[in-house]
CSV table of C-alpha atoms in Angstrom, one decimal:
chain,number,residue,atom,x,y,z
A,1,MET,CA,26.1,-22.5,-38.6
A,2,SER,CA,29.1,-23.4,-36.7
A,3,THR,CA,31.1,-26.5,-36.6
A,4,CYS,CA,32.8,-28.4,-33.9
A,5,GLN,CA,36.6,-29.0,-33.8
A,6,SER,CA,36.3,-32.7,-33.7
A,7,SER,CA,34.1,-35.2,-35.6
A,8,ALA,CA,34.6,-37.6,-32.6
A,9,LEU,CA,32.0,-35.7,-30.5
A,10,SER,CA,29.3,-38.0,-29.2
A,11,ILE,CA,25.6,-37.3,-28.9
A,12,ASN,CA,26.1,-37.1,-25.2
A,13,ASP,CA,28.9,-34.4,-25.6
A,14,ILE,CA,26.4,-32.4,-27.7
A,15,ARG,CA,23.6,-32.7,-25.2
A,16,SER,CA,25.9,-31.9,-22.2
A,17,THR,CA,27.1,-28.8,-24.1
A,18,ALA,CA,23.5,-27.7,-24.8
A,19,GLN,CA,22.5,-28.4,-21.1
A,20,ALA,CA,25.3,-26.3,-19.9
A,21,ALA,CA,24.4,-23.3,-22.1
A,22,ILE,CA,20.7,-23.4,-21.6
A,23,SER,CA,21.0,-23.8,-17.9
A,24,ILE,CA,23.0,-20.7,-17.6
A,25,LEU,CA,20.7,-18.8,-19.8
A,26,ALA,CA,17.7,-20.0,-17.7
A,27,ALA,CA,19.4,-18.8,-14.5
A,28,ALA,CA,19.7,-15.4,-16.0
A,29,GLY,CA,16.0,-15.4,-16.8
A,30,ILE,CA,16.5,-16.0,-20.6
A,31,VAL,CA,14.2,-18.5,-22.3
A,32,SER,CA,15.9,-20.4,-25.1
A,33,CYS,CA,15.7,-23.6,-27.1
A,34,LEU,CA,17.7,-25.8,-29.3
A,35,VAL,CA,17.6,-25.1,-33.1
A,36,GLY,CA,19.4,-26.6,-36.1
A,37,SER,CA,20.8,-30.1,-36.0
A,38,ALA,CA,20.9,-30.5,-32.3
A,39,ALA,CA,17.2,-29.8,-32.2
A,40,GLY,CA,16.6,-32.2,-35.1
A,41,SER,CA,18.5,-34.9,-33.2
A,42,GLU,CA,16.1,-34.5,-30.3
A,43,HIS,CA,13.2,-34.8,-32.8
A,44,GLY,CA,14.5,-38.1,-34.2
A,45,ILE,CA,17.2,-37.6,-37.0
A,46,SER,CA,20.0,-40.2,-36.8
A,47,ARG,CA,23.0,-38.1,-37.5
A,48,THR,CA,25.1,-36.8,-34.6
A,49,PRO,CA,25.2,-33.1,-34.8
A,50,ASN,CA,28.5,-31.2,-35.2
A,51,ASP,CA,27.6,-28.4,-33.0
A,52,VAL,CA,25.1,-26.7,-30.8
A,53,ASP,CA,22.8,-23.9,-32.0
A,54,ILE,CA,20.6,-22.1,-29.6
A,55,LEU,CA,17.8,-19.5,-30.1
A,56,ALA,CA,17.8,-17.0,-27.2
A,57,LEU,CA,14.4,-15.3,-26.8
A,58,SER,CA,15.9,-12.1,-25.3
A,59,GLU,CA,14.8,-8.6,-26.1
A,60,THR,CA,17.5,-6.9,-24.1
A,61,MET,CA,20.8,-8.6,-24.8
A,62,THR,CA,22.9,-8.8,-27.9
A,63,GLN,CA,24.5,-12.0,-29.4
A,64,ALA,CA,27.9,-10.9,-28.0
A,65,GLU,CA,26.4,-10.2,-24.5
A,66,LEU,CA,24.9,-13.7,-24.4
A,67,LYS,CA,28.1,-15.3,-25.3
A,68,SER,CA,29.9,-13.2,-22.8
A,69,LEU,CA,27.4,-14.2,-20.2
A,70,LEU,CA,28.2,-17.9,-20.7
A,71,VAL,CA,31.9,-17.4,-20.5
A,72,SER,CA,31.5,-15.4,-17.2
A,73,LYS,CA,29.4,-18.2,-15.6
A,74,CYS,CA,31.3,-21.3,-16.6
A,75,PRO,CA,35.1,-21.7,-17.1
A,76,ARG,CA,34.5,-24.3,-19.7
A,77,PHE,CA,33.2,-21.8,-22.0
A,78,SER,CA,35.7,-19.6,-23.9
A,79,LEU,CA,35.7,-17.1,-26.8
A,80,SER,CA,38.3,-16.9,-29.5
A,81,LYS,CA,38.7,-15.4,-33.0
A,82,PRO,CA,38.0,-17.6,-36.0
A,83,GLU,CA,41.3,-19.1,-37.3
A,84,SER,CA,40.5,-18.1,-40.9
A,85,ASN,CA,40.1,-14.4,-39.8
A,86,LEU,CA,41.9,-13.4,-36.5
A,87,HIS,CA,40.8,-9.8,-37.1
A,88,ALA,CA,37.1,-10.7,-37.3
A,89,SER,CA,34.6,-8.5,-35.4
A,90,TYR,CA,33.0,-11.5,-33.8
A,91,SER,CA,34.3,-14.3,-31.6
A,92,ILE,CA,33.5,-18.0,-31.6
A,93,LEU,CA,32.1,-19.6,-28.5
A,94,LYS,CA,33.4,-23.0,-27.5
A,95,TYR,CA,32.7,-25.5,-24.8
A,96,SER,CA,35.5,-27.8,-23.6
A,97,ILE,CA,34.9,-31.4,-23.1
A,98,PRO,CA,37.9,-32.9,-21.1
A,99,ALA,CA,37.5,-36.6,-21.2
A,100,PRO,CA,38.8,-38.8,-22.5
A,101,GLN,CA,40.8,-36.3,-24.5
A,102,LEU,CA,40.4,-32.6,-24.7
A,103,MET,CA,37.8,-31.6,-27.4
A,104,PHE,CA,35.8,-28.4,-28.1
A,105,CYS,CA,32.2,-28.1,-29.2
A,106,HIS,CA,31.3,-24.8,-30.9
A,107,VAL,CA,28.1,-23.1,-29.6
A,108,ASP,CA,26.2,-20.5,-31.6
A,109,ILE,CA,23.7,-18.3,-29.9
A,110,PHE,CA,21.1,-16.7,-32.2
A,111,LEU,CA,18.3,-14.2,-31.7
A,112,PRO,CA,14.9,-14.2,-33.6
A,113,GLY,CA,15.5,-13.0,-37.2
A,114,MET,CA,19.0,-14.3,-37.5
A,115,ILE,CA,19.6,-16.9,-40.1
A,116,HIS,CA,15.8,-17.0,-40.9
A,117,LEU,CA,14.9,-18.2,-37.4
A,118,PRO,CA,11.4,-17.1,-36.2
A,119,PRO,CA,10.5,-16.0,-32.7
A,120,ILE,CA,9.0,-18.9,-30.8
A,121,PRO,CA,6.3,-18.2,-28.3
A,122,HIS,CA,7.3,-19.6,-24.9
A,123,ASP,CA,4.4,-21.9,-24.7
A,124,ARG,CA,5.2,-23.4,-28.1
A,125,ILE,CA,8.7,-24.7,-27.0
A,126,VAL,CA,8.7,-28.4,-26.6
A,127,TYR,CA,10.8,-30.5,-24.3
A,128,SER,CA,12.8,-33.6,-25.4
A,129,SER,CA,11.4,-36.8,-24.1
A,130,GLN,CA,14.9,-38.1,-24.0
A,131,THR,CA,16.8,-35.2,-22.3
A,132,SER,CA,14.1,-32.6,-21.3
A,133,LEU,CA,16.1,-30.0,-23.2
A,134,PRO,CA,14.0,-27.2,-24.7
A,135,VAL,CA,13.6,-27.5,-28.4
A,136,MET,CA,12.1,-25.6,-31.3
A,137,PRO,CA,8.9,-27.3,-32.4
A,138,PHE,CA,9.2,-30.0,-35.1
A,139,PHE,CA,7.6,-28.2,-38.0
A,140,PRO,CA,9.8,-25.0,-38.0
A,141,ILE,CA,12.8,-27.2,-37.5
A,142,LEU,CA,12.0,-29.1,-40.8
A,143,LEU,CA,11.3,-25.8,-42.7
A,144,HIS,CA,14.4,-24.1,-41.2
A,145,LYS,CA,16.6,-27.1,-42.3
A,146,VAL,CA,15.5,-26.2,-45.9
A,147,GLN,CA,16.8,-22.7,-45.4
A,148,ALA,CA,20.0,-24.1,-44.1
A,149,TRP,CA,20.2,-26.3,-47.3
A,150,ILE,CA,19.8,-23.2,-49.5
A,151,ALA,CA,22.4,-21.2,-47.6
A,152,HIS,CA,24.9,-24.0,-47.8
A,153,ARG,CA,24.1,-24.5,-51.6
A,154,ASP,CA,24.6,-20.8,-52.4
A,155,SER,CA,27.7,-20.2,-50.2
A,156,PRO,CA,31.0,-19.2,-51.8
A,157,LYS,CA,32.7,-21.3,-49.2
A,158,GLU,CA,33.5,-24.9,-50.1
A,159,ARG,CA,33.2,-26.0,-46.3
A,160,ALA,CA,29.7,-24.8,-46.3
A,161,ARG,CA,28.7,-26.3,-49.7
A,162,ILE,CA,29.8,-29.7,-48.7
A,163,LYS,CA,27.2,-29.6,-45.8
A,164,GLN,CA,24.4,-30.0,-48.3
A,165,SER,CA,24.6,-33.8,-48.2
A,166,ASN,CA,24.0,-33.6,-44.4
A,167,ASP,CA,21.0,-31.3,-45.0
A,168,VAL,CA,19.6,-33.7,-47.5
A,169,GLN,CA,19.8,-36.6,-45.2
A,170,ASP,CA,18.3,-34.6,-42.3
A,171,ILE,CA,15.4,-33.3,-44.5
A,172,ARG,CA,14.8,-36.8,-45.8
A,173,GLU,CA,14.5,-38.1,-42.2
A,174,LEU,CA,12.4,-35.2,-40.9
A,175,LEU,CA,10.0,-35.5,-43.8
A,176,LYS,CA,9.6,-39.2,-43.0
A,177,ILE,CA,8.9,-38.4,-39.3
A,178,ALA,CA,6.5,-35.6,-40.4
A,179,VAL,CA,4.3,-37.9,-42.5
A,180,SER,CA,4.5,-41.1,-40.5
A,181,ALA,CA,4.8,-40.0,-36.8
A,182,HIS,CA,3.8,-36.4,-36.3
A,183,ASN,CA,1.1,-36.1,-39.1
A,184,VAL,CA,1.9,-32.3,-39.2
A,185,LYS,CA,0.2,-30.1,-41.6
A,186,LEU,CA,1.3,-26.6,-43.0
A,187,GLY,CA,-2.3,-25.3,-42.3
A,188,GLU,CA,-1.9,-25.8,-38.6
A,189,GLN,CA,1.1,-23.7,-38.3
A,190,THR,CA,-0.6,-20.2,-38.4
A,191,TRP,CA,1.2,-19.2,-35.1
A,192,LEU,CA,4.4,-18.9,-37.2
A,193,PRO,CA,5.2,-15.5,-38.6
A,194,PRO,CA,4.0,-14.9,-42.2
A,195,TRP,CA,7.5,-14.0,-43.4
A,196,PHE,CA,8.8,-17.3,-42.1
A,197,LEU,CA,6.0,-19.3,-43.8
A,198,GLN,CA,6.5,-17.3,-47.1
A,199,GLU,CA,10.3,-18.1,-47.0
A,200,ALA,CA,9.4,-21.7,-46.3
A,201,ALA,CA,7.0,-22.0,-49.2
A,202,GLU,CA,9.7,-20.5,-51.6
A,203,GLY,CA,12.5,-22.7,-50.1
A,204,VAL,CA,10.4,-25.9,-50.3
A,205,SER,CA,9.7,-25.2,-54.0
A,206,GLU,CA,13.4,-24.8,-54.6
A,207,TYR,CA,14.1,-28.0,-52.7
A,208,ILE,CA,11.5,-30.0,-54.7
A,209,THR,CA,13.1,-28.7,-57.9
A,210,SER,CA,16.3,-30.2,-56.8
A,211,HIS,CA,14.8,-33.3,-55.2
A,212,PRO,CA,11.7,-34.1,-57.0
A,213,GLU,CA,11.5,-37.5,-55.2
A,214,THR,CA,10.3,-35.6,-52.0
A,215,ALA,CA,7.3,-34.0,-53.8
A,216,ASP,CA,4.9,-36.5,-52.5
A,217,SER,CA,6.0,-36.0,-48.9
A,218,TRP,CA,5.8,-32.3,-49.1
A,219,THR,CA,2.2,-32.5,-50.5
A,220,LYS,CA,1.3,-34.7,-47.6
A,221,VAL,CA,2.4,-32.1,-45.1
A,222,GLY,CA,0.4,-29.4,-46.9
A,223,PHE,CA,2.6,-27.8,-49.5
A,224,PHE,CA,1.4,-27.2,-53.0
A,225,VAL,CA,3.5,-28.9,-55.6
A,226,ASP,CA,3.3,-27.7,-59.2
A,227,ASN,CA,3.5,-30.8,-61.4
A,228,SER,CA,3.1,-28.9,-64.6
């Protein structure tokens, strides 16, 4: 997932960026929701996200078209080539935050199926009690965070691998919330696509191997843990 240009971005910066993007998509008739760490923050994790990741539930527009839509509707959105590859076929979407000093927040727009993200039925989207922002439901956020941990662990890029510590912190907090507050269970998530649940089971197994101290919590939310 993308990263912001500045670590000084506040949670309010992240939320205002998300609100701007989601409002434009909604005005165009496109249902969307927060995913990634921005969604995790709305669900209760303590770490301030570095970026805004949005799942757009569009069947007619491409990722590039959705980014261009945001740029065309708000001058604070802009597109640029990644500094590491000025000849890349894709562009990075940024949102400018002018005060107290000019900063930029990166925004990634994803479609279902990208980076292991499942389609979310419109009536399953939840709305943050703090901001009213639309958010992917809690359980798939937890499971998708494990997929992010695997992707960062296996990445050949050092800047991706160092994100594992953030992933572990987020997963630890989300697991605690899952057990203590939400009391969610794997068996109640049959609305999620089978491929996503299968990937989740495999990912959780890998995660437990690396972090066996979490096995009890995963068992409590319904995953089978092989103690042999």
